[in-house]
Amino acid sequence: MDWLIIVFILMLVIAPVMWLKPSPRQKRQQALRSQISKQGVSIKLEKPPLHHFRGTMPAYRWHFPQEGPGPDFLLVRESNASEALAPYYAGWRWRIAPLRPLPNNAEISLKALLERLPQDALVVQSTPYALTLWWWESQTAERFATYLPEFQQLRDALRGHADHPFSQPLQGTGSASSTVRDQDAGLS
């Protein structure tokens, strides 16, 4: 009977330590995030742009340079999309289609990438600031690293093709002639 009490007490002491130990899946995800973030990809857990989704999901972002923003679009895998959304390619549907047609090299890169993405990749989104992949991290860092050149190629092909060009701030010359022209135009 004493041995049972001792074993029970040891189990109570060891159990919380075992809960803190990362699972094999958590270790794989941690290694994936660490290695991919070293490649210039920012990774955050955020609410994905899916209807009726609760919780957060990993978002992998490739940022556009400030002087070359990207277009706005949102592609959703058919398994998570409504039939009302327009089909695009290889089991993906437009939730938000780009306002202008994508450049030919971007279209080719996007289609090649959509064919290769794992089944747990649910959303590919482009904003003026970044190209984002929303997925459940089912693969190892080595396997996911094979997608990096394609994402970088797509980001480079989309760069500078924003739907609405960003305007540059007005540059004042400080000359009296511009003030006169502004007054003549009724701007002052």
mmCIF file of N, CA, C and O in Angstrom, residues 17-31:
data_model
loop_
_atom_site.group_PDB
_atom_site.id
_atom_site.type_symbol
_atom_site.label_atom_id
_atom_site.label_comp_id
_atom_site.label_asym_id
_atom_site.label_seq_id
_atom_site.Cartn_x
_atom_site.Cartn_y
_atom_site.Cartn_z
ATOM 1 N N VAL A 17 4.963 18.666 -15.231
ATOM 2 C CA VAL A 17 6.178 18.790 -16.042
ATOM 3 C C VAL A 17 5.941 18.200 -17.425
ATOM 4 O O VAL A 17 6.377 18.750 -18.438
ATOM 5 N N MET A 18 5.236 17.103 -17.505
ATOM 6 C CA MET A 18 4.949 16.462 -18.794
ATOM 7 C C MET A 18 4.025 17.335 -19.645
ATOM 8 O O MET A 18 4.118 17.338 -20.863
ATOM 9 N N TRP A 19 3.117 18.082 -19.005
ATOM 10 C CA TRP A 19 2.235 18.965 -19.762
ATOM 11 C C TRP A 19 3.015 20.100 -20.398
ATOM 12 O O TRP A 19 2.640 20.591 -21.459
ATOM 13 N N LEU A 20 4.087 20.545 -19.765
ATOM 14 C CA LEU A 20 4.881 21.647 -20.286
ATOM 15 C C LEU A 20 5.813 21.220 -21.414
ATOM 16 O O LEU A 20 6.275 22.055 -22.188
ATOM 17 N N LYS A 21 6.088 19.954 -21.506
ATOM 18 C CA LYS A 21 6.975 19.440 -22.550
ATOM 19 C C LYS A 21 6.264 19.532 -23.908
ATOM 20 O O LYS A 21 5.138 19.084 -24.056
ATOM 21 N N PRO A 22 6.925 20.144 -24.916
ATOM 22 C CA PRO A 22 6.264 20.263 -26.218
ATOM 23 C C PRO A 22 6.059 18.898 -26.878
ATOM 24 O O PRO A 22 6.899 18.006 -26.772
ATOM 25 N N SER A 23 4.945 18.792 -27.573
ATOM 26 C CA SER A 23 4.635 17.561 -28.299
ATOM 27 C C SER A 23 5.515 17.494 -29.551
ATOM 28 O O SER A 23 6.094 18.506 -29.971
ATOM 29 N N PRO A 24 5.619 16.336 -30.194
ATOM 30 C CA PRO A 24 6.388 16.253 -31.452
ATOM 31 C C PRO A 24 5.875 17.235 -32.514
ATOM 32 O O PRO A 24 6.661 17.819 -33.256
ATOM 33 N N ARG A 25 4.565 17.427 -32.566
ATOM 34 C CA ARG A 25 4.000 18.372 -33.536
ATOM 35 C C ARG A 25 4.448 19.798 -33.215
ATOM 36 O O ARG A 25 4.814 20.556 -34.108
ATOM 37 N N GLN A 26 4.419 20.168 -31.942
ATOM 38 C CA GLN A 26 4.852 21.506 -31.553
ATOM 39 C C GLN A 26 6.339 21.716 -31.840
ATOM 40 O O GLN A 26 6.750 22.797 -32.266
ATOM 41 N N LYS A 27 7.130 20.689 -31.634
ATOM 42 C CA LYS A 27 8.565 20.791 -31.937
ATOM 43 C C LYS A 27 8.787 20.998 -33.436
ATOM 44 O O LYS A 27 9.625 21.799 -33.846
ATOM 45 N N ARG A 28 8.026 20.261 -34.267
ATOM 46 C CA ARG A 28 8.154 20.390 -35.722
ATOM 47 C C ARG A 28 7.726 21.788 -36.165
ATOM 48 O O ARG A 28 8.402 22.421 -36.980
ATOM 49 N N GLN A 29 6.623 22.301 -35.612
ATOM 50 C CA GLN A 29 6.157 23.637 -35.978
ATOM 51 C C GLN A 29 7.151 24.711 -35.539
ATOM 52 O O GLN A 29 7.393 25.676 -36.259
ATOM 53 N N GLN A 30 7.726 24.531 -34.371
ATOM 54 C CA GLN A 30 8.709 25.491 -33.874
ATOM 55 C C GLN A 30 9.948 25.514 -34.780
ATOM 56 O O GLN A 30 10.451 26.583 -35.119
ATOM 57 N N ALA A 31 10.399 24.344 -35.204
ATOM 58 C CA ALA A 31 11.550 24.271 -36.109
ATOM 59 C C ALA A 31 11.195 24.888 -37.465
ATOM 60 O O ALA A 31 12.007 25.609 -38.062
#
